[in-house]
XYZ file of C-alpha atoms in Angstrom:
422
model
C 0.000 0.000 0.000
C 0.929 3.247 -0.484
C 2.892 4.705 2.433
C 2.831 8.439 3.941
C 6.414 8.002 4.586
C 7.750 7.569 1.305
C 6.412 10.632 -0.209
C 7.397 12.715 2.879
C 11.163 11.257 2.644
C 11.061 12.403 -0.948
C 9.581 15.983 -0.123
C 12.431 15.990 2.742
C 14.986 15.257 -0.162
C 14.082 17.812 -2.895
C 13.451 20.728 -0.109
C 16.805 19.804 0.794
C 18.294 19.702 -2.595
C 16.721 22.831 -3.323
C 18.185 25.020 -0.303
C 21.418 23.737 -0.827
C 21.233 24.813 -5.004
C 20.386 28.315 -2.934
C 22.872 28.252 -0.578
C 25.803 26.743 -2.269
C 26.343 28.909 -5.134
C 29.880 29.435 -5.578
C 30.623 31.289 -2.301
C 34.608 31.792 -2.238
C 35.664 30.728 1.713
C 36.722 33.827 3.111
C 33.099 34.790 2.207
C 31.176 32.139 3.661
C 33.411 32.950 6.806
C 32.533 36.019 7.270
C 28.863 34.292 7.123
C 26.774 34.431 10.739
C 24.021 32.140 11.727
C 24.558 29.365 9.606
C 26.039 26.291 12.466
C 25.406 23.831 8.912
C 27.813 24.112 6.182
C 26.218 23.817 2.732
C 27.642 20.452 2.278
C 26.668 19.298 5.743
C 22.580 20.090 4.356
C 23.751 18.267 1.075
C 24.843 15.258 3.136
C 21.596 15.052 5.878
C 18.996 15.368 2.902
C 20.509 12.111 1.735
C 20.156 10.824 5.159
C 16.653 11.511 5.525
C 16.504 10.237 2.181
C 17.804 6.977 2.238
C 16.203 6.540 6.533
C 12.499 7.207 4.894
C 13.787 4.852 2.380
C 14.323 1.910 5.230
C 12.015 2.662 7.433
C 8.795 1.895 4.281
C 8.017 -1.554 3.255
C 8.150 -0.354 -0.408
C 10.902 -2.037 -2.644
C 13.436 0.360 -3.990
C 15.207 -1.996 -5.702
C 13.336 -2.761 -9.284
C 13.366 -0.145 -11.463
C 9.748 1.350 -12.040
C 10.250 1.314 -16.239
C 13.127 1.131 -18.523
C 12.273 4.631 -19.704
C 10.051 6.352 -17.217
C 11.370 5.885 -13.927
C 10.198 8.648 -11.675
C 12.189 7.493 -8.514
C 15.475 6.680 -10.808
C 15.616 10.449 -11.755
C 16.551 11.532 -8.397
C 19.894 10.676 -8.299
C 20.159 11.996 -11.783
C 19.332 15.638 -10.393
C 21.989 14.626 -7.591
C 24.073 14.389 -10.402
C 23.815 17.563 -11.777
C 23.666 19.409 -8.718
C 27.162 18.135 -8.264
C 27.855 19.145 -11.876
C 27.112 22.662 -10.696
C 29.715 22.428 -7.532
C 31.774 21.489 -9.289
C 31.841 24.198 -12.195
C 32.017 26.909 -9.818
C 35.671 28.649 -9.030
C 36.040 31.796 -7.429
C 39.588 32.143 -9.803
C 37.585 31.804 -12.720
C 35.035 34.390 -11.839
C 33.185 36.228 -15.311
C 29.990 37.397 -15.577
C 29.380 34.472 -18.380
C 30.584 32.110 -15.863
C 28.084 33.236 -13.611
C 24.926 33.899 -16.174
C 25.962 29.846 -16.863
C 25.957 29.065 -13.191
C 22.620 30.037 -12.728
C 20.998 28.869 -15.903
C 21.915 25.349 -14.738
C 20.941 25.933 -11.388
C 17.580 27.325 -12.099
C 16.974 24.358 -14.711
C 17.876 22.065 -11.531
C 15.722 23.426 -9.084
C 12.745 23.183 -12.017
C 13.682 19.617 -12.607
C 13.391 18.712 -8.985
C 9.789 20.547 -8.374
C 8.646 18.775 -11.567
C 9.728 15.070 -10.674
C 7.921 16.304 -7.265
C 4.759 17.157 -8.440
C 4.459 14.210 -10.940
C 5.077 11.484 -7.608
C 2.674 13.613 -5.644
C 0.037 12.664 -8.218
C 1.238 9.448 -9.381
C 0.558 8.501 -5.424
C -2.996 10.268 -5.280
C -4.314 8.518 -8.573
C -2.548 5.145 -6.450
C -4.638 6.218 -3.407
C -7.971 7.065 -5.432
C -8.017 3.319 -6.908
C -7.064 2.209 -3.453
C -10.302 3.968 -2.187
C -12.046 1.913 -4.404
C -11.048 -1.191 -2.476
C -8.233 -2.011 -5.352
C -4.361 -3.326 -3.735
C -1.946 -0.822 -5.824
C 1.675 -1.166 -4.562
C 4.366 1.102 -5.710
C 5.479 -1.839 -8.055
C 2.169 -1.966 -9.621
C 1.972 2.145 -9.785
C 5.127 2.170 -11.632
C 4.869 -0.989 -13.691
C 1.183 -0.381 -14.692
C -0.291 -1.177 -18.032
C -1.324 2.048 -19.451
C -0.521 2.610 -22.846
C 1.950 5.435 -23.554
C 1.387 7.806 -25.629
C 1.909 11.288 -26.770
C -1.884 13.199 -26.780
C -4.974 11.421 -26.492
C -7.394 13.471 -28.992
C -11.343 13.014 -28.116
C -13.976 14.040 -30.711
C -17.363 14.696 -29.257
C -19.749 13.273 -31.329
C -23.163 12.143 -30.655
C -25.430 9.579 -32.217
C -26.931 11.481 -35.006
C -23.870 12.816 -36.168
C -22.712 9.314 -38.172
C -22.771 12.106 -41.377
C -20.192 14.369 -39.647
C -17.849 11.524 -38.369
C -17.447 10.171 -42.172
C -16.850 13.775 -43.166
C -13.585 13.531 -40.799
C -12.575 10.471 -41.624
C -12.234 11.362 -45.691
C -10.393 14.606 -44.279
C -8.069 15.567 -41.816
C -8.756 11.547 -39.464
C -6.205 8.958 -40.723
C -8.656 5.338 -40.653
C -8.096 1.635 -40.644
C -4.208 1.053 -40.427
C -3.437 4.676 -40.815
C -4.768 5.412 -37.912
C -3.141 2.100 -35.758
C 0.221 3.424 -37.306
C -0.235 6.904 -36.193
C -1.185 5.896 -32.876
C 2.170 3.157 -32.872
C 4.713 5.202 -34.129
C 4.079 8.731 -32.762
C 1.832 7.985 -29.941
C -1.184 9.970 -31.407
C -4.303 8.470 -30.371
C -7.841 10.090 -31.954
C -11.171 8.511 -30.866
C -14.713 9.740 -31.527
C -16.314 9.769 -27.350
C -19.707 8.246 -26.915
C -21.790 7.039 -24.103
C -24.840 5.082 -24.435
C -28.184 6.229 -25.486
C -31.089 6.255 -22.605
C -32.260 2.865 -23.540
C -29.194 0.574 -23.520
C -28.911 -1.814 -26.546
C -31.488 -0.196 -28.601
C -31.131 0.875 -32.110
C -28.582 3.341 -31.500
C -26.054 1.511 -29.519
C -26.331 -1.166 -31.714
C -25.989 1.414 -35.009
C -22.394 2.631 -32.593
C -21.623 -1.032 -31.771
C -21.602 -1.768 -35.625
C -19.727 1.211 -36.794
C -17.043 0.303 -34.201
C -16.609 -2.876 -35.381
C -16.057 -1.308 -39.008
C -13.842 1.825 -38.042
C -12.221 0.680 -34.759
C -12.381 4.696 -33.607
C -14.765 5.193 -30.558
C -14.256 5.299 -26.826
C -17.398 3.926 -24.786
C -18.187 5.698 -21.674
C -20.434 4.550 -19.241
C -22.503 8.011 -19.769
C -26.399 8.644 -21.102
C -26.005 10.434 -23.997
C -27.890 14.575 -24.032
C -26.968 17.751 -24.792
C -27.245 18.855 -21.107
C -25.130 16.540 -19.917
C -21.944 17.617 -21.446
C -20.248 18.290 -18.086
C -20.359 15.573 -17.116
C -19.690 13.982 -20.294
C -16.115 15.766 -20.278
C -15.059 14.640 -16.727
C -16.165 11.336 -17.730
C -14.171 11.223 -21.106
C -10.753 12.583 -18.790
C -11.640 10.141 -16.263
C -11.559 7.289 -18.840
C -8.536 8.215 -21.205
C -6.062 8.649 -17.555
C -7.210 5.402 -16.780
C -6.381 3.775 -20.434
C -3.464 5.569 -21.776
C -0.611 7.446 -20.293
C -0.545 10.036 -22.110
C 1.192 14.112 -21.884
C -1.733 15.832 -23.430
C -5.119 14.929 -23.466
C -7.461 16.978 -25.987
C -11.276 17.477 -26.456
C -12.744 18.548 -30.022
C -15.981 18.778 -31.461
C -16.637 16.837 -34.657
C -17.446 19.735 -36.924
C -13.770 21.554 -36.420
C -11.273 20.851 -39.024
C -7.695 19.809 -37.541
C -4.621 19.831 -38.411
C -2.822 17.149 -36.969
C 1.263 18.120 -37.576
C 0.599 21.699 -36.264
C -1.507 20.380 -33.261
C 0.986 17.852 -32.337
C 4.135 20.715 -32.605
C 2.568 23.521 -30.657
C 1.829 21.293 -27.629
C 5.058 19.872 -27.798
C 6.230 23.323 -27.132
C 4.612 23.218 -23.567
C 5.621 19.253 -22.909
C 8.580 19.892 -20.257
C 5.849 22.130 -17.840
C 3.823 21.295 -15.589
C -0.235 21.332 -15.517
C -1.160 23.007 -18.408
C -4.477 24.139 -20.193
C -3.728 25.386 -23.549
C -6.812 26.777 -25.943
C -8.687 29.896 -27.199
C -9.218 31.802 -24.191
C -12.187 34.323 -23.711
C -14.505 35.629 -20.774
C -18.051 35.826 -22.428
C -21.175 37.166 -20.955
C -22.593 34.817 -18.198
C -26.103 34.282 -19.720
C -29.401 34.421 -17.699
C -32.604 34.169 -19.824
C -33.413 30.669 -20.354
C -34.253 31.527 -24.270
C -30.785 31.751 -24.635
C -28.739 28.874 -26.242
C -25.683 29.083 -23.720
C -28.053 29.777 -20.694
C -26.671 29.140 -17.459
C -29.185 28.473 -14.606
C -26.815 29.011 -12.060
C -25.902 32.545 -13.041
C -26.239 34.060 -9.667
C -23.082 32.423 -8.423
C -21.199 34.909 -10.815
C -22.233 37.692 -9.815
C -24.527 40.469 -10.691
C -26.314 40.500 -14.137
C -24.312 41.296 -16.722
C -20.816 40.188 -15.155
C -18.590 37.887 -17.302
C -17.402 34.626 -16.822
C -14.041 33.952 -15.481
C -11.436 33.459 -18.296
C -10.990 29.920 -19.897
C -10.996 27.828 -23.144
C -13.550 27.729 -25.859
C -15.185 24.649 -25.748
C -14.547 23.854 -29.698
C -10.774 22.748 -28.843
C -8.852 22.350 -25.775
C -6.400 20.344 -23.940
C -4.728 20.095 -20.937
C -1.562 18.059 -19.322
C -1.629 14.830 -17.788
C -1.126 15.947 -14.360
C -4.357 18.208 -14.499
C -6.170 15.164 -16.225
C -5.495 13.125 -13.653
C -6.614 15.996 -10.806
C -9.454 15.578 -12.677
C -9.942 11.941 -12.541
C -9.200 11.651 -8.535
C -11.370 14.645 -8.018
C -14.220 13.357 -10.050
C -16.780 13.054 -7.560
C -16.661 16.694 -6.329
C -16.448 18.700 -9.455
C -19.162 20.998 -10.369
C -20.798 20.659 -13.527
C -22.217 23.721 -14.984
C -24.499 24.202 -17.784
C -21.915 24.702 -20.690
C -19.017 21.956 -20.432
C -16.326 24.249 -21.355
C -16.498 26.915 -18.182
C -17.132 23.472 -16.022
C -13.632 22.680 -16.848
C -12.149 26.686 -16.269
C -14.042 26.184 -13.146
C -12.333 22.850 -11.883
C -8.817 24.308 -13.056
C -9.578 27.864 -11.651
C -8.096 27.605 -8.198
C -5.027 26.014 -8.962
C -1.702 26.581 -10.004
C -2.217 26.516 -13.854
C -0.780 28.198 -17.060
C -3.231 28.888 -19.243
C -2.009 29.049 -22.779
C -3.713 31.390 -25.309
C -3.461 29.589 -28.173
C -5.128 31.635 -31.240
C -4.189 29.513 -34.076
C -6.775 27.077 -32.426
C -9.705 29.219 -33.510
C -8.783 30.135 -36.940
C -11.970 31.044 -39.121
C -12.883 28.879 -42.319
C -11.695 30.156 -45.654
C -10.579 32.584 -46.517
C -8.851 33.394 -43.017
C -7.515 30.103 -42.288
C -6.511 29.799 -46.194
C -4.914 33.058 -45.752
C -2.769 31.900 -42.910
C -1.466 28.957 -44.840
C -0.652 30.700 -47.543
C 1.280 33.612 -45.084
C 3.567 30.065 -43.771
C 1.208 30.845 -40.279
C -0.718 27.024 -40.685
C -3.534 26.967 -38.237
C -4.141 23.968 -35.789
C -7.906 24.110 -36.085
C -10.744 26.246 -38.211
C -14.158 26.656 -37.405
C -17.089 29.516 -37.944
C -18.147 31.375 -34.687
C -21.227 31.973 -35.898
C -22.151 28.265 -35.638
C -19.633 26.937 -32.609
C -18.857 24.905 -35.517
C -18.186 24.955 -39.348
C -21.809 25.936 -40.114
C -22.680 22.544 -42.826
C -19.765 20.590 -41.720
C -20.749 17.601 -43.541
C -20.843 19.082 -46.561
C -17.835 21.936 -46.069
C -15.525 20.032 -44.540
C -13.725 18.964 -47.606
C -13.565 22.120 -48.827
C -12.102 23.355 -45.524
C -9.865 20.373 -46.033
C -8.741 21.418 -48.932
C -8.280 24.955 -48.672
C -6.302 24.866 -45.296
C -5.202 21.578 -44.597
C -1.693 21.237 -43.923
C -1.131 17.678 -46.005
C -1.096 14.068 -45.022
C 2.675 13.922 -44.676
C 2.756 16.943 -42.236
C 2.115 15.165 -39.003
C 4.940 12.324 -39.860
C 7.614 15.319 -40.303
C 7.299 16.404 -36.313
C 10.212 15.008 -34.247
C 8.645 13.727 -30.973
């Protein structure tokens, strides 16, 4: 079982690691002599923050010994950091003093201290997600956390679709959605994996879960969830769909599009590799709309005292055409499941559930590009978008029958998404 302990020997070690990167930055001795109210030296820190290390280590019932993966070992790392820690002792020499030597100094050190908070927040949640299946009455050792079955992969992209929307699924699939063993080879080799999301319709097994059940079995493209299908229930529909992919694939981004935006797969997969060494992330086209409260309005929110006054604006977060967010924050979202508010439009639900933490939220405009001409204006500039829709429908407005022409006009080419190095 998972054991108190362990995490608070690790905390011990990378609070320690971190005061000592601080501290021991190239102090010449007759300097650190002159130093009052310090009875530690710098290396004496260094060498008890092992200690407490390696005593939480003893004093747990968890095996240190087998290494958690042969390429994702999140307790392996540590001495790693060690490593370079050392690496920046060992660089510094008062002799040798230059302001380039310095502006080095503390480029590595900075880049250490990140390093350590990041392998700290990623066991923090890898041990709640370990705790959360524990609730459930489910044994989860560390060995099993770290040798777990989840399928790796790069972003996990889930369309929205419902089921009368067959029309608009085929439109992807003879677009911008690789199918058959295009898809299975996308998914293999880059670690791309696209799925229309689904639940079940209000009478299970009846003509429309059947009319699903057989399309799977053709395409091999949807993700069940254990969900009654409606329009109003699209909160919940989105912490369902995060709740599932965590628990299937281990993925750094997980994404949520509608099935009448065009994408563009190579551009997508670059810009969020650009955010893939930060922590808890939430990248999309931001805005703070009007919070709605006449219930003739499409977007009406029923709950629209809670923001306010009438007339106040909603709190800043992602359109909910396109969004994604990092695996940490999927996984808050997954352990936190039970809790989370749903409110009437899916896409502040989630700005809501991310709201009080510590988030970056990326405004990222080339996910909102407008049909053509805009977005074929943008290719033509070099400036490909990631995804084009019509804000005047939420959508493109007669996506089954413009999507091709979308395709066509702004679509960045089949070979595109091959040519990104992962």
């Amino acid at each position: 079982a998972v054991d108190n302990r362990l995490l608070l020997s690790v905390k011990k070690l990378i609070v320690g690691l971190r005061d000592v990167v601080v501290s021991w930055h190239c102090q010449p001795e007759n300097q650190s002599k002159k130093m009052r109210g310090k009875p530690f030296s710098a290396k004496a820190i260094f060498v008890l923050c092992i200690a407490s290390f390696l005593a939480g280590s003893l004093f747990t019932n968890q095996n240190w010994t087998h290494p958690s993966r042969a390429k994702d070992n999140r307790i392996a790392v540590i001495p790693h950091h060690v490593t370079k820690l050392q690496e920046v002792k060992q660089d510094c020499d008062p002799k040798r003093e230059s302001l380039e030597m310095l502006w080095e100094r503390f480029i590595k050190t900075h880049e250490a201290i990140k390093s350590l908070e990041s392998t700290m927040s990623t066991l923090e949640m890898e041990l709640a997600l370990a705790r959360t299946v524990q609730s459930n009455g489910q044994h989860y050792s560390l060995e099993k956390l770290a040798n777990h079955t989840l399928q790796k992969a790069f972003v996990v992209i889930g369309i929205n679709t419902a089921f009368s929307s067959r029309k608009r699924r085929d439109s992807l699939r003879q677009t911008w959605m690789p199918k058959g063993e295009k898809l299975r080879k996308l998914e293999k080799e880059k670690g791309i994996v696209i799925r229309f999301v689904i639940g079940h319709s209000a009478t299970p097994g009846g003509v429309l879960d059947r009319a699903v059940d057989s399309e799977d079995a053709e395409h091999k493209d949807f993700l069940r969830l254990k969900h009654v299908e409606g329009y109003h229930e699209l909160s919940t529909k989105t912490r369902l769909y995060f709740s599932t992919a965590v628990s299937i694939w281990d993925a750094e981004f997980y994404l949520k599009v509608d099935d009448d935006v065009h994408l563009n797969l190579g551009m997508l997969t670059s810009t969020l590799a650009k955010y893939r060494s930060k922590p808890r992330i939430y990248i999309g086209c931001m805005k703070s709309g009007p919070v709605l409260s006449q219930k003739e309005d499409k977007y009406y929110e029923p709950e629209y005292r809670k923001f306010g006054e009438d007339g106040n604006k909603y709190f800043r977060h992602a359109t909910g055409q396109l969004y994604a967010i990092s695996k940490d924050l999927a996984a808050y979202i997954s352990i936190n499941s039970p809790i989370l508010h749903r409110y009437a439009n899916e896409d502040v639900s989630l700005g809501s559930w991310l709201l009080g933490l510590e988030v970056e939220h990326v405004d990222e405009r080339s996910m909102c590009c407008g049909t053509p001409p805009d977005c074929e204006w943008k290719a033509q500039a070099g400036n490909v978008c990631v995804a084009s829709f019509d804000w005047s429908c939420s959508g493109i407005c007669n996506s089954v029958r413009r999507m091709k022409e979308v395709h066509d006009s702004c679509g960045e080419g089949e070979g595109a998404v091959w040519n990104v190095d992962l």
